[in-house]
Short mmCIF file of C-alpha atoms in Angstrom, two decimals:
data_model
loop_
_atom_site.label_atom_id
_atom_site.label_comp_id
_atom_site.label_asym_id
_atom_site.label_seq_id
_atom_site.Cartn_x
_atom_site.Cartn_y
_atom_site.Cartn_z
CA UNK A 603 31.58 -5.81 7.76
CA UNK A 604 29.90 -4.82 4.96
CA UNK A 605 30.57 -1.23 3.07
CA UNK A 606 27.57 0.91 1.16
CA UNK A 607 28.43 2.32 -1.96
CA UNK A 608 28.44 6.15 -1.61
CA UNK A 609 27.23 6.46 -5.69
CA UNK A 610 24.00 4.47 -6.52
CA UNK A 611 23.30 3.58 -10.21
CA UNK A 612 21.18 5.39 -12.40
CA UNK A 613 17.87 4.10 -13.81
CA UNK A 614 17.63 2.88 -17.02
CA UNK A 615 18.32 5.14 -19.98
CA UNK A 616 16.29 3.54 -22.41
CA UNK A 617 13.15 3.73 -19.92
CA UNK A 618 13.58 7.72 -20.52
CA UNK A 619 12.70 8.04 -24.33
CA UNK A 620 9.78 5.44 -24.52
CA UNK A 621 6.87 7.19 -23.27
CA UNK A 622 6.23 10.28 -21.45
CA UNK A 623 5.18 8.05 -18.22
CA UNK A 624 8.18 6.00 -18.13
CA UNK A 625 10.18 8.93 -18.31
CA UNK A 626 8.48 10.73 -15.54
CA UNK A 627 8.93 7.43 -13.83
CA UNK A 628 12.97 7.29 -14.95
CA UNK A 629 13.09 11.03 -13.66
CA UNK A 630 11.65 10.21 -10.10
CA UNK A 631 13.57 7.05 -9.84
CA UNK A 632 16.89 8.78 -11.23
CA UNK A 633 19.39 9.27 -8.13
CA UNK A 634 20.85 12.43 -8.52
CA UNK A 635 22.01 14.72 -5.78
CA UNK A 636 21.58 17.99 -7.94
CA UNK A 637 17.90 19.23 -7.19
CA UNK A 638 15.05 19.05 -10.04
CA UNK A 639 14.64 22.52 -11.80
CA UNK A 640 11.16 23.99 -10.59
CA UNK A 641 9.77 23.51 -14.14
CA UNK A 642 9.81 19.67 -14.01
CA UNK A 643 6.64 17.52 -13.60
CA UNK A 644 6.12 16.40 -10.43
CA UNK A 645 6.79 13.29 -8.86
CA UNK A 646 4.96 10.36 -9.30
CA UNK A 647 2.54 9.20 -6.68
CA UNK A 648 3.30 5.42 -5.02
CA UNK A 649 0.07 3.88 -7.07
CA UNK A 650 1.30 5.92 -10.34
CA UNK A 651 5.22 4.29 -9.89
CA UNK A 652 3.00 1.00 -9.55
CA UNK A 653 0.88 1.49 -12.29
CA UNK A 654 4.04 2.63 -14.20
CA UNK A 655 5.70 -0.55 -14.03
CA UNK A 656 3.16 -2.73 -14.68
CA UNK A 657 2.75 -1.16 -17.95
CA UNK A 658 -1.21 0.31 -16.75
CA UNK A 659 -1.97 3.08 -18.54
CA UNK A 660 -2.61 6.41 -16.75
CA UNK A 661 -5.97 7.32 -14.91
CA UNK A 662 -8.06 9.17 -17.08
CA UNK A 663 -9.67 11.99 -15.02
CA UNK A 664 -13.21 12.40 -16.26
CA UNK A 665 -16.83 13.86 -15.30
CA UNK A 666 -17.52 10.55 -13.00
CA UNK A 667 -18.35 10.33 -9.51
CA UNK A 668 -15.59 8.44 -7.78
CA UNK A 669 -18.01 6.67 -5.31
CA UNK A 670 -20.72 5.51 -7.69
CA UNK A 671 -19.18 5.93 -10.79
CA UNK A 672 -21.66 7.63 -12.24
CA UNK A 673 -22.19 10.82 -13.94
CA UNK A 674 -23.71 13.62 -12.84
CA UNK A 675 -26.96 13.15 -14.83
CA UNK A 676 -27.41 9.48 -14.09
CA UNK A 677 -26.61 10.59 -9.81
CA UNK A 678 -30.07 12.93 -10.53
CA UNK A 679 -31.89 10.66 -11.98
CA UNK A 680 -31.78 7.86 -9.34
CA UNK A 681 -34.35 7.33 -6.93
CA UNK A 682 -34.55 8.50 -3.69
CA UNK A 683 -34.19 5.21 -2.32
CA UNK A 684 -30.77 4.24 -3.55
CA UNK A 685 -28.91 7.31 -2.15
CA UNK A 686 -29.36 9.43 1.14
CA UNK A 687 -29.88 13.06 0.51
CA UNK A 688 -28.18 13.95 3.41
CA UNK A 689 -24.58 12.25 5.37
CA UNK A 690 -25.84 11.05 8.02
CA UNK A 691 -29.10 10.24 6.95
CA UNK A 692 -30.48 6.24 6.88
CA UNK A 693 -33.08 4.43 4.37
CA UNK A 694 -35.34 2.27 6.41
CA UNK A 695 -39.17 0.71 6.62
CA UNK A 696 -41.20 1.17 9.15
CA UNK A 697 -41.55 -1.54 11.58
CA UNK A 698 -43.67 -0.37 14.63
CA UNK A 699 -46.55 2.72 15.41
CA UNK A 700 -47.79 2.16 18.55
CA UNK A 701 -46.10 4.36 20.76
CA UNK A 702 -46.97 8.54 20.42
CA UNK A 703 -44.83 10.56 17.76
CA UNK A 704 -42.60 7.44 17.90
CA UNK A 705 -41.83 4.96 15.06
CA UNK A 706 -39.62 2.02 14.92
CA UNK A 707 -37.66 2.31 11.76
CA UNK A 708 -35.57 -1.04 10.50
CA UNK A 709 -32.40 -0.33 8.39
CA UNK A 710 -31.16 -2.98 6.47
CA UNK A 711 -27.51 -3.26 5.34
CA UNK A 712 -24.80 -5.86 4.41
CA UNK A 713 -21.74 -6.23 6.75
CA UNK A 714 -18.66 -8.25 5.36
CA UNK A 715 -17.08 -10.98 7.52
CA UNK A 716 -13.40 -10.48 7.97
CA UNK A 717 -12.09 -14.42 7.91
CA UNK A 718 -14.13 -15.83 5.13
CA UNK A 719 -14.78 -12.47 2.81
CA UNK A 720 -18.60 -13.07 3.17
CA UNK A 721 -21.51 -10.78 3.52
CA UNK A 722 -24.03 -10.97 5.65
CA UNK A 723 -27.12 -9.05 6.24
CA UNK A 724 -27.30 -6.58 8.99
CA UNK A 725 -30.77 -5.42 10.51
CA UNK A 726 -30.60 -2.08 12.69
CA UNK A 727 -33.33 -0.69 14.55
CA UNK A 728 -33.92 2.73 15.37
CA UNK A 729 -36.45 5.15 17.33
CA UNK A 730 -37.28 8.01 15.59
CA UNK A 731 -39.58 11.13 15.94
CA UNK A 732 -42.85 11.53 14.27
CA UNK A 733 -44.08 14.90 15.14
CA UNK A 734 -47.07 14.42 13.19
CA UNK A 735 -48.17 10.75 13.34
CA UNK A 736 -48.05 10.02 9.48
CA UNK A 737 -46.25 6.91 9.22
CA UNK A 738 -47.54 3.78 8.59
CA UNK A 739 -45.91 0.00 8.96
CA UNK A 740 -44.45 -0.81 6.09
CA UNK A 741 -43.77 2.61 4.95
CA UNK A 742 -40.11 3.59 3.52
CA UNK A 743 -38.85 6.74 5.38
CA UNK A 744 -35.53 8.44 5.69
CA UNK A 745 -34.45 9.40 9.02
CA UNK A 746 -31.95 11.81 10.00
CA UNK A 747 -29.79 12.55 13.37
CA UNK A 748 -31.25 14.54 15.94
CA UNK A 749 -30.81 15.74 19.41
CA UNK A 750 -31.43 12.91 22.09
CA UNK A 751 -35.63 13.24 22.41
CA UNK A 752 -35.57 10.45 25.22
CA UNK A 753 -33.75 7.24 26.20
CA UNK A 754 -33.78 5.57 22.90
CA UNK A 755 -34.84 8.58 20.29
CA UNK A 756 -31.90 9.88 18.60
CA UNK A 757 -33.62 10.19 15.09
CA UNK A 758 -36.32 11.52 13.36
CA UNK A 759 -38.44 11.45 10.18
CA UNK A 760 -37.10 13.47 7.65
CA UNK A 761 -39.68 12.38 4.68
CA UNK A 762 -41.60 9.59 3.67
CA UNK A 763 -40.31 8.06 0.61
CA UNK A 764 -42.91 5.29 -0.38
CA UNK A 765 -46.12 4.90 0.98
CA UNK A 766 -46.75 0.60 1.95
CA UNK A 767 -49.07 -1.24 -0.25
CA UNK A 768 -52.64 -1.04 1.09
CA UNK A 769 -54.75 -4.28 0.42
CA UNK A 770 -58.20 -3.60 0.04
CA UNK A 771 -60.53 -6.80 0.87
#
């Protein structure tokens, strides 16, 4: 039968005066039973413990979006087209006009097979609302949610974001 120690050794000590991260790290991996004084840094997350002992430096919290990874200035000066204004909201062209106030809207996106790590694209297509008849095939809209209009209609044209090429003969 096999006994457990009742004292468990301490980190160590030289990992406490090399850098301010390895001794937060030696302080949350130190095994004392006295409580830390309220004062104290707080304990490292998991990832920062990982990061720690793989010698990564620290995260560097800046002005970046954590999504994109863009600034602030550069996330205004996109286009509409490569963001949605609104969650929820879906980038699509226009594929169909011939039914009243109704437009089929095609939504293209990439969906990434499990097994092999490969993406594959991913056509949806949606019925949405289009109280005023203004869309055109081949337009680029944005559609948002909406309240169910009818069997199928769950959306609805929020704005039209570019108009299809016209060619004039």
């Amino acid at each position: 039968m096999l006994r457990l120690a009742t004292s468990l050794p301490k980190a160590v000590p030289s990992l406490s005066t090399a850098t301010p991260l390895a001794s937060a790290l030696h302080q949350t991996l130190s095994f004392s039973s006295a409580p830390s004084s309220p004062s104290s840094s707080p304990p490292l997350s998991k990832s920062a413990l990982r990061k720690a002992r793989l010698g990564l430096p620290p995260p560097v919290i800046n002005n970046l979006d954590t999504f994109t990874g863009l600034s602030r200035l550069e996330r205004l000066e996109r286009s509409p087209l490569e963001t949605p204004k609104h969650r929820g909201s879906k980038v699509g062209v226009v594929t169909g006009t011939k039914m009243a106030k109704t437009v089929k809207v095609d939504v293209r996106a990439s969906k990434t097979y499990r097994k092999y790590q490969k993406s594959l694209p991913v056509t949806r297509r949606f019925y949405a609302h289009d109280e005023d008849e203004e869309c055109l095939e081949g337009d680029t809209v944005r559609i948002m949610p909406d309240r169910p209009r009818s069997k199928l209609k769950r959306w609805y044209v929020q704005e039209i974001l570019k108009r299809r090429r016209v060619v004039e003969y």
